[in-house]
Coordinates of C-alpha atoms in Angstrom, one line a residue:
Chain A
M1 CA 126.6 88.9 114.5
H2 CA 123.3 89.9 113.0
K3 CA 123.4 93.1 110.9
L4 CA 120.5 94.5 113.1
H5 CA 122.3 93.8 116.3
A6 CA 124.5 96.8 116.8
A7 CA 123.9 99.5 114.2
P8 CA 121.0 102.0 114.5
V9 CA 118.1 101.5 112.2
S10 CA 116.3 104.1 109.9
I11 CA 112.8 103.0 109.6
D12 CA 110.5 104.0 106.7
A13 CA 106.6 104.0 106.6
S14 CA 106.2 100.5 105.1
V15 CA 107.9 98.7 108.0
A16 CA 106.4 101.1 110.7
L17 CA 103.0 100.5 109.4
D18 CA 103.3 96.7 109.2
F19 CA 104.1 96.8 113.0
H20 CA 101.7 99.4 113.8
L21 CA 98.7 97.8 112.0
T22 CA 99.3 94.5 113.7
N23 CA 99.6 96.1 117.1
S24 CA 103.2 95.0 117.4
F25 CA 105.2 98.2 117.3
E26 CA 106.3 97.1 120.8
I27 CA 108.6 94.6 119.1
L28 CA 110.5 97.3 117.2
V29 CA 110.7 99.1 120.5
E30 CA 112.2 96.0 122.3
L31 CA 114.6 95.3 119.5
F32 CA 115.8 98.7 118.7
A33 CA 115.3 100.8 121.9
G34 CA 117.5 103.8 121.7
K35 CA 118.7 103.3 118.2
M36 CA 115.5 103.5 116.2
L37 CA 115.7 106.6 113.9
M38 CA 113.0 108.0 111.8
S39 CA 113.3 110.8 109.3
D40 CA 110.6 113.5 110.0
F41 CA 109.4 113.1 106.5
V42 CA 108.5 109.5 107.4
K43 CA 106.8 110.6 110.6
N44 CA 104.8 113.2 108.5
E45 CA 103.5 110.2 106.4
L46 CA 102.3 108.2 109.4
P47 CA 99.1 108.6 111.4
K48 CA 99.3 111.4 114.0
T49 CA 98.1 109.1 116.7
M50 CA 100.9 106.4 116.2
D51 CA 102.8 105.6 119.2
L52 CA 106.5 106.3 118.4
R53 CA 108.0 105.5 121.7
E54 CA 111.8 105.0 121.7
T55 CA 112.0 106.4 118.2
T56 CA 114.3 109.3 117.5
I57 CA 112.8 111.8 115.0
V58 CA 115.7 113.1 112.8
P59 CA 115.3 116.3 111.0
L60 CA 117.3 116.9 107.8
A61 CA 119.4 119.8 108.9
N62 CA 122.7 120.0 107.2
T63 CA 123.8 120.7 103.5
T64 CA 125.1 117.2 103.0
E65 CA 121.7 115.7 103.9
W66 CA 119.9 118.1 101.7
E67 CA 122.2 117.5 98.8
L68 CA 121.7 113.7 99.1
L69 CA 117.9 114.3 99.3
E70 CA 118.1 116.5 96.2
K71 CA 120.2 113.9 94.3
L72 CA 117.9 111.1 95.2
K73 CA 114.7 113.2 94.4
K74 CA 116.1 113.9 90.9
E75 CA 117.4 110.4 90.1
K76 CA 114.7 108.3 91.7
R77 CA 111.5 109.9 90.7
G78 CA 109.4 106.9 91.9
L79 CA 110.4 107.4 95.5
G80 CA 108.6 109.7 97.9
L81 CA 109.9 112.2 100.4
G82 CA 109.6 109.6 103.2
E83 CA 111.6 106.9 101.6
I84 CA 114.2 109.4 100.5
G85 CA 114.3 110.8 104.0
A86 CA 114.8 107.3 105.4
I87 CA 117.6 106.6 103.0
V88 CA 119.4 110.0 103.8
I89 CA 119.2 109.1 107.5
A90 CA 120.5 105.7 106.9
K91 CA 123.5 107.0 104.8
T92 CA 124.5 109.8 107.2
R93 CA 124.0 107.9 110.4
D94 CA 125.4 104.5 109.4
A95 CA 122.1 103.1 110.0
V96 CA 120.5 99.9 108.6
L97 CA 117.6 101.0 106.4
L98 CA 114.3 99.3 107.3
T99 CA 112.0 99.2 104.3
N100 CA 110.0 96.7 102.3
D101 CA 109.9 99.0 99.4
K102 CA 111.5 97.4 96.3
L103 CA 112.3 100.8 94.8
A104 CA 114.0 102.0 97.9
R105 CA 116.0 98.8 98.1
N106 CA 117.1 99.2 94.4
A107 CA 117.9 102.9 95.0
I108 CA 120.5 102.2 97.7
Q109 CA 122.5 99.7 95.7
G110 CA 126.1 100.9 95.6
M111 CA 125.5 103.4 98.4
G112 CA 127.0 101.2 101.1
I113 CA 123.7 101.0 103.0
E114 CA 122.5 97.8 104.6
V115 CA 118.9 97.0 104.4
A116 CA 116.3 94.8 106.0
G117 CA 112.6 94.5 105.7
S118 CA 109.7 93.4 108.1
I119 CA 110.7 89.8 107.4
G120 CA 114.4 90.7 108.4
V121 CA 113.1 92.2 111.7
L122 CA 111.0 89.2 112.4
E123 CA 113.8 86.8 111.9
Y124 CA 116.0 88.9 114.0
A125 CA 113.4 88.8 116.8
V126 CA 113.3 85.1 116.6
E127 CA 117.2 84.8 116.5
S128 CA 117.6 87.1 119.5
G129 CA 115.1 85.0 121.4
R130 CA 112.4 87.8 121.6
M131 CA 109.8 85.7 119.6
Q132 CA 109.0 82.2 118.9
S133 CA 109.1 81.0 115.3
E134 CA 105.4 80.2 115.1
A135 CA 104.5 83.6 116.4
A136 CA 106.8 85.4 113.9
I137 CA 105.0 83.5 111.1
E138 CA 101.7 84.3 112.5
L139 CA 102.6 87.9 112.7
L140 CA 103.9 88.0 109.3
R141 CA 100.6 86.6 108.0
K142 CA 98.7 89.4 109.9
M143 CA 101.0 92.0 108.3
I144 CA 100.1 90.7 104.9
L145 CA 96.4 90.8 105.8
Q146 CA 96.9 94.4 106.7
G147 CA 98.5 95.2 103.3
A148 CA 102.1 94.5 103.7
R149 CA 103.6 94.0 100.3
I150 CA 105.8 91.0 100.6
S151 CA 106.1 88.5 97.8
N152 CA 104.8 85.0 98.3
E153 CA 108.2 83.6 97.6
L154 CA 109.8 85.6 100.4
V155 CA 107.1 84.5 102.8
T156 CA 107.5 80.8 101.8
N157 CA 111.3 81.1 102.3
F158 CA 110.9 82.8 105.6
E159 CA 108.4 80.1 107.0
D160 CA 110.7 77.4 105.6
R161 CA 113.7 78.9 107.2
L162 CA 112.0 79.4 110.6
R163 CA 110.5 75.9 110.6
N164 CA 113.8 74.3 109.5
K165 CA 115.5 76.3 112.3
K166 CA 112.9 75.1 114.8
K167 CA 113.3 71.5 113.6
T168 CA 117.1 71.8 114.0
E169 CA 116.7 73.1 117.4
V170 CA 114.3 70.4 118.4
R171 CA 116.8 67.8 117.0
K172 CA 119.6 69.4 118.8
L173 CA 117.6 69.4 122.1
S174 CA 116.7 65.7 121.7
V175 CA 120.2 64.7 120.9
Q176 CA 121.4 66.7 124.1
A177 CA 118.6 64.9 126.0
E178 CA 119.6 61.5 124.7
K179 CA 123.3 62.2 125.5
S180 CA 122.3 63.2 129.0
A181 CA 120.2 60.2 129.3
V182 CA 123.2 58.0 128.4
V183 CA 125.5 59.8 130.7
R184 CA 123.3 60.1 133.7
P185 CA 123.5 56.4 134.9
E186 CA 127.3 56.6 134.8
Q187 CA 127.1 59.8 136.8
T188 CA 124.8 58.4 139.4
S189 CA 126.8 55.2 139.8
Chain B
M1 CA 117.0 122.9 96.0
K2 CA 117.2 125.5 98.7
E3 CA 116.4 128.2 96.1
V4 CA 113.3 126.2 94.9
I5 CA 112.0 125.6 98.4
G6 CA 112.7 129.2 99.4
Q7 CA 110.8 130.5 96.3
N8 CA 107.8 128.1 97.0
L9 CA 107.8 129.0 100.6
K10 CA 107.7 132.7 99.8
S11 CA 105.0 132.3 97.2
A12 CA 102.8 130.2 99.5
R13 CA 103.3 132.6 102.4
E14 CA 102.3 135.5 100.2
S15 CA 99.3 133.7 98.9
A16 CA 98.2 133.1 102.5
Q17 CA 98.6 136.8 103.1
I18 CA 101.0 136.2 106.1
S19 CA 103.6 138.7 106.8
Q20 CA 107.3 137.7 107.0
D21 CA 107.2 138.7 110.6
D22 CA 104.3 136.7 111.7
F23 CA 105.4 133.7 109.7
A24 CA 108.8 133.8 111.2
Q25 CA 107.3 134.0 114.7
K26 CA 105.0 131.1 114.1
L27 CA 108.1 129.1 112.9
G28 CA 110.2 130.1 115.9
I29 CA 112.9 131.6 113.8
S30 CA 114.0 135.2 113.2
R31 CA 112.6 137.3 110.3
A32 CA 116.2 137.6 109.0
T33 CA 116.5 133.6 108.9
L34 CA 113.1 133.4 107.2
S35 CA 114.2 136.0 104.6
A36 CA 117.5 134.1 104.0
I37 CA 115.5 130.9 103.5
E38 CA 113.1 132.5 101.2
N39 CA 115.8 134.1 99.2
G40 CA 117.6 130.7 98.8
H41 CA 120.6 131.9 100.9
S42 CA 120.0 129.4 103.8
T43 CA 118.8 125.9 104.0
I44 CA 115.7 125.3 106.1
D45 CA 115.7 122.3 108.4
S46 CA 113.0 119.7 107.6
T47 CA 111.2 120.1 110.9
K48 CA 110.7 123.8 110.1
L49 CA 109.7 123.0 106.5
L50 CA 107.1 120.4 107.7
E51 CA 105.8 123.0 110.1
A52 CA 105.6 125.6 107.4
A53 CA 103.7 123.2 105.2
R54 CA 101.3 122.5 108.2
L55 CA 100.8 126.2 108.8
L56 CA 100.2 127.0 105.2
G57 CA 98.0 124.0 104.7
R58 CA 100.0 122.6 101.9
P59 CA 101.6 119.2 101.3
V60 CA 105.4 119.3 101.9
S61 CA 106.1 117.7 98.5
E62 CA 104.7 121.0 96.9
F63 CA 107.6 122.9 98.2
F64 CA 110.0 120.8 96.1
S65 CA 108.4 121.5 92.8
E66 CA 110.3 123.7 90.4
R67 CA 107.9 126.4 89.0
I68 CA 109.1 126.9 85.5
E69 CA 107.0 128.9 83.1
E70 CA 105.8 126.1 81.0
T71 CA 104.4 124.2 83.9
A72 CA 102.2 127.2 85.0
L73 CA 98.4 126.6 84.6
L74 CA 97.0 129.4 82.6
Y75 CA 93.5 130.5 82.9
R76 CA 91.3 132.5 80.6
A77 CA 91.9 136.2 81.2
A78 CA 88.1 136.7 81.3
E79 CA 86.8 134.0 83.4
N80 CA 83.1 134.0 84.3
T81 CA 83.6 132.3 87.7
I82 CA 86.4 132.4 90.0
A83 CA 87.2 129.4 92.3
P84 CA 88.9 130.0 95.6
E85 CA 92.6 129.9 95.6
H86 CA 92.7 126.6 97.6
A87 CA 90.7 124.9 95.0
R88 CA 92.9 126.2 92.3
K89 CA 95.9 125.1 94.2
D90 CA 94.5 121.7 94.4
F91 CA 93.7 121.7 90.8
E92 CA 97.2 122.7 89.9
R93 CA 98.6 120.0 92.2
F94 CA 96.4 117.4 90.5
C95 CA 97.7 118.5 87.0
R96 CA 101.2 118.3 88.2
A97 CA 100.8 114.9 89.8
Y98 CA 99.2 113.6 86.7
R99 CA 102.0 114.8 84.6
E100 CA 104.6 113.4 87.0
L101 CA 102.7 110.0 86.9
E102 CA 102.8 109.9 83.2
E103 CA 106.5 110.7 83.1
I104 CA 107.2 108.0 85.7
V105 CA 105.2 105.4 83.8
E106 CA 106.8 106.8 80.6
V107 CA 103.5 107.5 78.7
A108 CA 103.9 111.4 78.9
D109 CA 103.0 113.1 75.5
S110 CA 101.5 109.9 74.2
V111 CA 98.2 111.8 73.6
L112 CA 98.2 115.1 71.5
P113 CA 96.4 118.0 73.1
P114 CA 93.0 118.8 71.6
P115 CA 93.2 121.1 68.6
E116 CA 92.9 124.8 68.6
Y117 CA 90.2 126.2 66.2
A118 CA 90.9 129.6 64.7
E119 CA 88.9 132.5 65.7
P120 CA 85.7 133.0 63.7
Q121 CA 85.8 135.6 61.0
F122 CA 82.1 135.7 60.8
A123 CA 79.6 137.4 63.0
D124 CA 77.6 134.4 64.0
V125 CA 79.7 133.0 66.7
K126 CA 77.0 130.4 67.7
A127 CA 77.2 129.0 64.2
F128 CA 80.9 128.7 64.5
A129 CA 80.6 127.0 67.9
E130 CA 78.2 124.5 66.2
L131 CA 80.7 123.8 63.4
V132 CA 83.5 123.2 65.9
A133 CA 81.3 120.8 67.9
A134 CA 80.5 118.9 64.7
S135 CA 84.2 118.8 63.7
E136 CA 85.2 117.6 67.2
R137 CA 82.6 114.8 67.2
Q138 CA 83.9 113.7 63.9
R139 CA 87.6 113.9 65.0
L140 CA 86.8 111.9 68.1
G141 CA 84.9 109.3 66.0
I142 CA 81.4 110.1 67.3
G143 CA 78.8 109.5 64.7
P144 CA 76.6 112.5 63.9
L145 CA 73.5 110.8 65.5
E146 CA 75.1 109.1 68.4
P147 CA 74.5 110.3 71.9
I148 CA 77.7 110.5 74.0
N149 CA 77.3 107.8 76.6
N150 CA 80.1 109.1 78.8
M151 CA 81.4 112.6 78.3
F152 CA 84.1 112.0 81.0
K153 CA 85.4 108.9 79.3
V154 CA 85.5 110.7 75.9
L155 CA 87.6 113.6 77.1
D156 CA 89.7 111.5 79.4
E157 CA 90.8 109.2 76.4
Q158 CA 91.9 112.5 74.7
G159 CA 94.4 113.1 77.6
V160 CA 92.2 116.0 79.0
R161 CA 92.9 116.1 82.8
I162 CA 89.6 116.1 84.4
F163 CA 89.6 117.1 88.1
L164 CA 86.4 116.4 90.0
Y165 CA 86.4 118.5 93.2
P166 CA 83.7 119.1 95.8
L167 CA 83.5 122.9 95.9
D168 CA 80.9 123.9 98.4
G169 CA 79.5 127.5 98.8
H170 CA 80.7 128.9 95.5
D171 CA 78.8 129.4 92.3
V172 CA 81.5 127.5 90.3
W173 CA 80.5 124.7 88.0
G174 CA 83.7 124.3 86.0
I175 CA 87.1 126.0 85.2
S176 CA 89.3 125.2 82.3
A177 CA 93.1 125.8 82.3
Y178 CA 95.9 125.2 79.8
S179 CA 99.6 124.7 80.1
A180 CA 102.3 123.8 77.6
R181 CA 103.4 120.9 79.8
F182 CA 100.1 119.8 81.3
G183 CA 97.9 120.3 78.3
A184 CA 94.1 120.8 78.7
C185 CA 92.8 120.7 82.2
I186 CA 89.3 120.9 83.4
F187 CA 88.1 121.3 86.9
V188 CA 84.4 120.3 87.5
N189 CA 82.5 120.9 90.7
A190 CA 81.5 117.6 92.1
L191 CA 78.7 119.1 94.2
T192 CA 76.4 119.7 91.2
T193 CA 74.0 117.3 89.4
V194 CA 75.6 114.8 87.1
E195 CA 73.8 116.5 84.2
R196 CA 75.5 119.9 85.2
R197 CA 78.8 118.2 85.5
I198 CA 78.6 116.8 82.0
F199 CA 77.5 120.1 80.5
S200 CA 80.2 122.0 82.4
L201 CA 82.8 119.6 81.1
A202 CA 81.7 120.1 77.5
H203 CA 81.4 123.9 78.1
E204 CA 85.0 124.1 79.4
Y205 CA 86.2 121.9 76.5
G206 CA 84.5 124.3 74.2
H207 CA 86.7 127.1 75.7
L208 CA 89.8 125.0 75.3
V209 CA 89.4 124.4 71.6
M210 CA 87.9 127.6 70.7
H211 CA 89.6 130.2 73.0
R212 CA 93.1 128.8 73.5
R213 CA 94.7 132.2 73.0
M214 CA 92.6 133.6 75.9
F215 CA 94.5 131.2 78.3
N216 CA 97.2 133.6 79.3
A217 CA 96.5 134.6 82.9
P218 CA 98.1 132.9 85.8
A219 CA 94.9 133.5 87.8
P220 CA 91.4 133.9 86.5
K221 CA 90.0 137.5 86.6
G222 CA 86.4 138.2 87.3
K223 CA 85.3 139.9 84.1
A224 CA 83.1 137.7 82.1
D225 CA 83.5 137.6 78.4
K226 CA 79.9 137.1 77.3
T227 CA 80.7 136.2 73.8
A228 CA 83.1 133.5 74.8
E229 CA 80.5 132.2 77.3
L230 CA 77.8 132.1 74.7
M231 CA 80.1 130.2 72.3
A232 CA 81.1 127.6 74.9
D233 CA 77.4 127.1 75.7
A234 CA 76.7 126.6 72.1
F235 CA 79.6 124.3 71.7
A236 CA 78.4 122.2 74.7
A237 CA 74.8 122.0 73.4
N238 CA 75.8 121.0 69.9
F239 CA 78.5 118.6 71.0
L240 CA 76.1 116.8 73.5
V241 CA 72.8 117.1 71.5
P242 CA 73.5 117.7 67.8
A243 CA 70.6 119.1 66.0
D244 CA 70.4 116.2 63.5
A245 CA 70.5 113.6 66.2
L246 CA 67.8 115.3 68.1
R247 CA 65.6 115.7 65.1
T248 CA 66.0 112.0 64.3
V249 CA 65.1 110.8 67.6
F250 CA 62.3 113.3 67.9
H251 CA 60.6 112.1 64.7
R252 CA 61.2 108.5 65.4
D253 CA 60.2 108.3 69.0
I254 CA 58.1 111.4 69.9
G255 CA 56.3 113.0 67.0
E256 CA 54.7 116.4 67.0
K257 CA 51.2 115.4 68.2
A258 CA 51.9 116.2 71.8
I259 CA 55.1 116.8 73.8
G260 CA 55.0 116.1 77.5
P261 CA 57.3 115.7 80.4
E262 CA 57.8 112.0 79.6
D263 CA 59.3 113.0 76.2
I264 CA 61.8 115.4 77.9
V265 CA 62.7 112.8 80.3
F266 CA 63.3 110.3 77.6
L267 CA 65.4 112.7 75.6
K268 CA 67.5 113.8 78.5
R269 CA 68.2 110.3 79.5
Y270 CA 69.0 109.5 75.8
F271 CA 71.5 112.4 75.4
R272 CA 72.6 112.5 79.0
V273 CA 72.0 116.1 79.7
S274 CA 69.6 118.1 81.8
A275 CA 65.9 118.6 81.0
K276 CA 66.6 122.3 80.6
V277 CA 69.2 121.6 77.9
I278 CA 66.7 119.4 76.0
Y279 CA 64.0 121.9 76.3
K280 CA 66.3 124.8 75.0
R281 CA 67.6 122.5 72.2
L282 CA 64.1 121.7 71.1
L283 CA 63.2 125.4 71.0
E284 CA 66.5 126.3 69.1
I285 CA 65.8 123.8 66.3
K286 CA 62.1 124.7 66.3
L287 CA 60.8 121.3 67.4
L288 CA 59.0 123.0 70.2
K289 CA 57.3 126.4 70.8
E290 CA 57.7 128.2 74.1
N291 CA 55.7 126.1 76.7
G292 CA 56.0 127.7 80.2
D293 CA 54.0 124.7 81.8
L294 CA 56.2 122.1 80.3
L295 CA 59.4 124.0 81.3
R296 CA 58.1 124.3 84.8
A297 CA 57.1 120.7 85.0
V298 CA 60.5 119.5 83.9
T299 CA 62.8 121.9 85.6
G300 CA 61.1 123.1 88.7
E301 CA 62.4 126.1 90.8
D302 CA 65.5 124.5 92.5
Q303 CA 68.4 124.5 90.2
T304 CA 70.3 122.0 92.3
K305 CA 67.7 119.3 91.5
E306 CA 67.0 117.5 88.3
I307 CA 64.0 115.4 87.1
A308 CA 64.8 111.8 86.5
P309 CA 68.3 112.5 87.6
L310 CA 71.3 110.5 86.0
G311 CA 73.0 108.3 88.5
D312 CA 76.5 108.7 89.8
D313 CA 77.3 105.3 88.0
L314 CA 78.3 107.2 85.0
I315 CA 81.1 108.7 87.0
A316 CA 82.0 105.3 88.5
D317 CA 82.1 103.9 85.1
W318 CA 84.5 106.5 84.0
R319 CA 86.7 106.1 87.1
R320 CA 86.9 102.3 86.4
V321 CA 88.9 103.1 83.2
G322 CA 90.0 106.5 84.1
R323 CA 93.5 107.2 82.9
F324 CA 94.9 108.8 86.1
E325 CA 93.6 106.1 88.2
H326 CA 94.9 103.4 85.8
L327 CA 98.4 105.0 85.7
A328 CA 98.4 105.2 89.5
K329 CA 97.4 101.5 89.8
K330 CA 99.9 100.4 87.2
A331 CA 102.8 102.4 88.8
S332 CA 102.0 101.0 92.2
L333 CA 101.2 97.4 91.3
E334 CA 104.2 97.1 89.1
E335 CA 106.3 98.8 91.8
I336 CA 107.4 101.7 89.5
I337 CA 106.7 104.0 92.5
S338 CA 106.8 103.6 96.2
L339 CA 104.0 103.9 98.6
G340 CA 105.1 107.2 99.9
K341 CA 105.3 108.7 96.3
L342 CA 101.9 107.3 95.5
A343 CA 100.5 109.0 98.6
E344 CA 102.1 112.2 97.4
I345 CA 100.6 111.9 94.0
L346 CA 97.1 110.9 95.3
G347 CA 97.2 113.4 98.1
G348 CA 96.5 111.1 100.9
S349 CA 98.3 109.6 103.9
A350 CA 100.6 106.5 103.7
L351 CA 97.9 104.6 105.5
E352 CA 95.1 105.5 103.3
T353 CA 97.2 104.9 100.2
R354 CA 98.3 101.5 101.6
K355 CA 94.6 100.5 102.0
K356 CA 93.9 101.7 98.5
V357 CA 96.7 99.6 97.0
Q358 CA 95.5 96.6 99.0
E359 CA 92.0 97.1 97.3
W360 CA 93.7 97.3 93.9
R361 CA 95.6 94.1 94.5
K362 CA 92.4 92.5 95.4
E363 CA 90.9 93.5 92.1
L364 CA 93.6 91.5 90.4
T365 CA 92.7 88.3 92.2
I366 CA 90.8 85.8 90.2
A367 CA 87.6 85.1 92.3

């Protein structure tokens, strides 16, 4: 089962903006309805007009959360409050962290937090049948035009994976079609 | 952490002159709860903290900064101009962000702060300021006859934190501050002529090298120290327009036959100062006698306007190689800091910062 299938997600500004700026936040809503968490520190970084439907804004309220925030703030000086807030929520709510930020991804190593970025979300959208491969590739390109920071290598790998998957599916379908074509005369006789 | 947040919250609330009762009401909590938060006995929840930041007009990250003595910006006890508190807060925030950026990139303390010149033992304070200006030019490798092409670049390379800030409606041209941790910091009002900005920068730098002992107050007080101001003006005039350099150019390109507005414009462009500064320097070194008509012709009535004004390209040139901007770009493009942290440091939203980073990335593309 895909890691994004069951668990809640804690989304940070990088991924939220990728989808918002390409007018595709709806995809996040469809994929993660009812389980999309956002630290209020992340919300504070985003445009006030952003539509955050189906997103639960989570404040940091208890001592454990503040202690983790304090620890990360001291140890990971390159991270902002938003990224730290997203990590704290992911850790304390057993959520998958959604971020493209390299530093945030490095920071959670050893913390037992699963992570995915915009690419991971798009792959999941294709896998779960909510998007076609070509549409996902096109959307990723739009995100990059809007300032998404995703390395060329990751983009190429993503495109290759989706195209290979598509070829495999087409091949499977044609094999199935061939089989049924062979079987059909016997069935009709 | 809760103690730090509590202290900062209390200090910001008090600065905004809001009573504990009123503030608690605005936050939708009891006064006792607010008191416990401010005293570090209770943890605030982040929603309330964000609301408090919004009510106080401060970025939320500011409430996490530990205020230890060595990070406090100190002002001259006798400051001639007082910037409003919001401007000083932004100034302090900039100095703090600058230092944090240096630490993250690991170039903190790579530049020594400007030297401190001992207080003059002789009566002629202007002569002392002239000596300090000559000494500083020499220390910075500026030849005695060379004009300073970009004052912003010169000081920026010395690690002076220069904060250009548009301050409207206040008669403030520049402010200097010093802190053991941040070093020399200069605030320059961006809503003045380029010539005025350059002179203010040199003037404030003069205070920083000559009056360091006077930087001992957490907030400037409104009593001007006339001698200190006189010295800082003399420093700036001599730093930007050394007498020997002016004499050399004057004898080479102007001569004493007739001095007209074109000569003043030529000299102000050459030394990159205002026409008024050139006029005064010519008088001081006796290359010109009082000439009211000439003065009126080159300065006019309106102090906010300048004859043959220098363009803002000088500022843009500095920005292109400015240390703060370079460190921000480096930290971001090399992924030493996250987008959110960069937004905190630059004081913008995640969206604005993302667009900025996108532009920076384009700069690195070979066309």
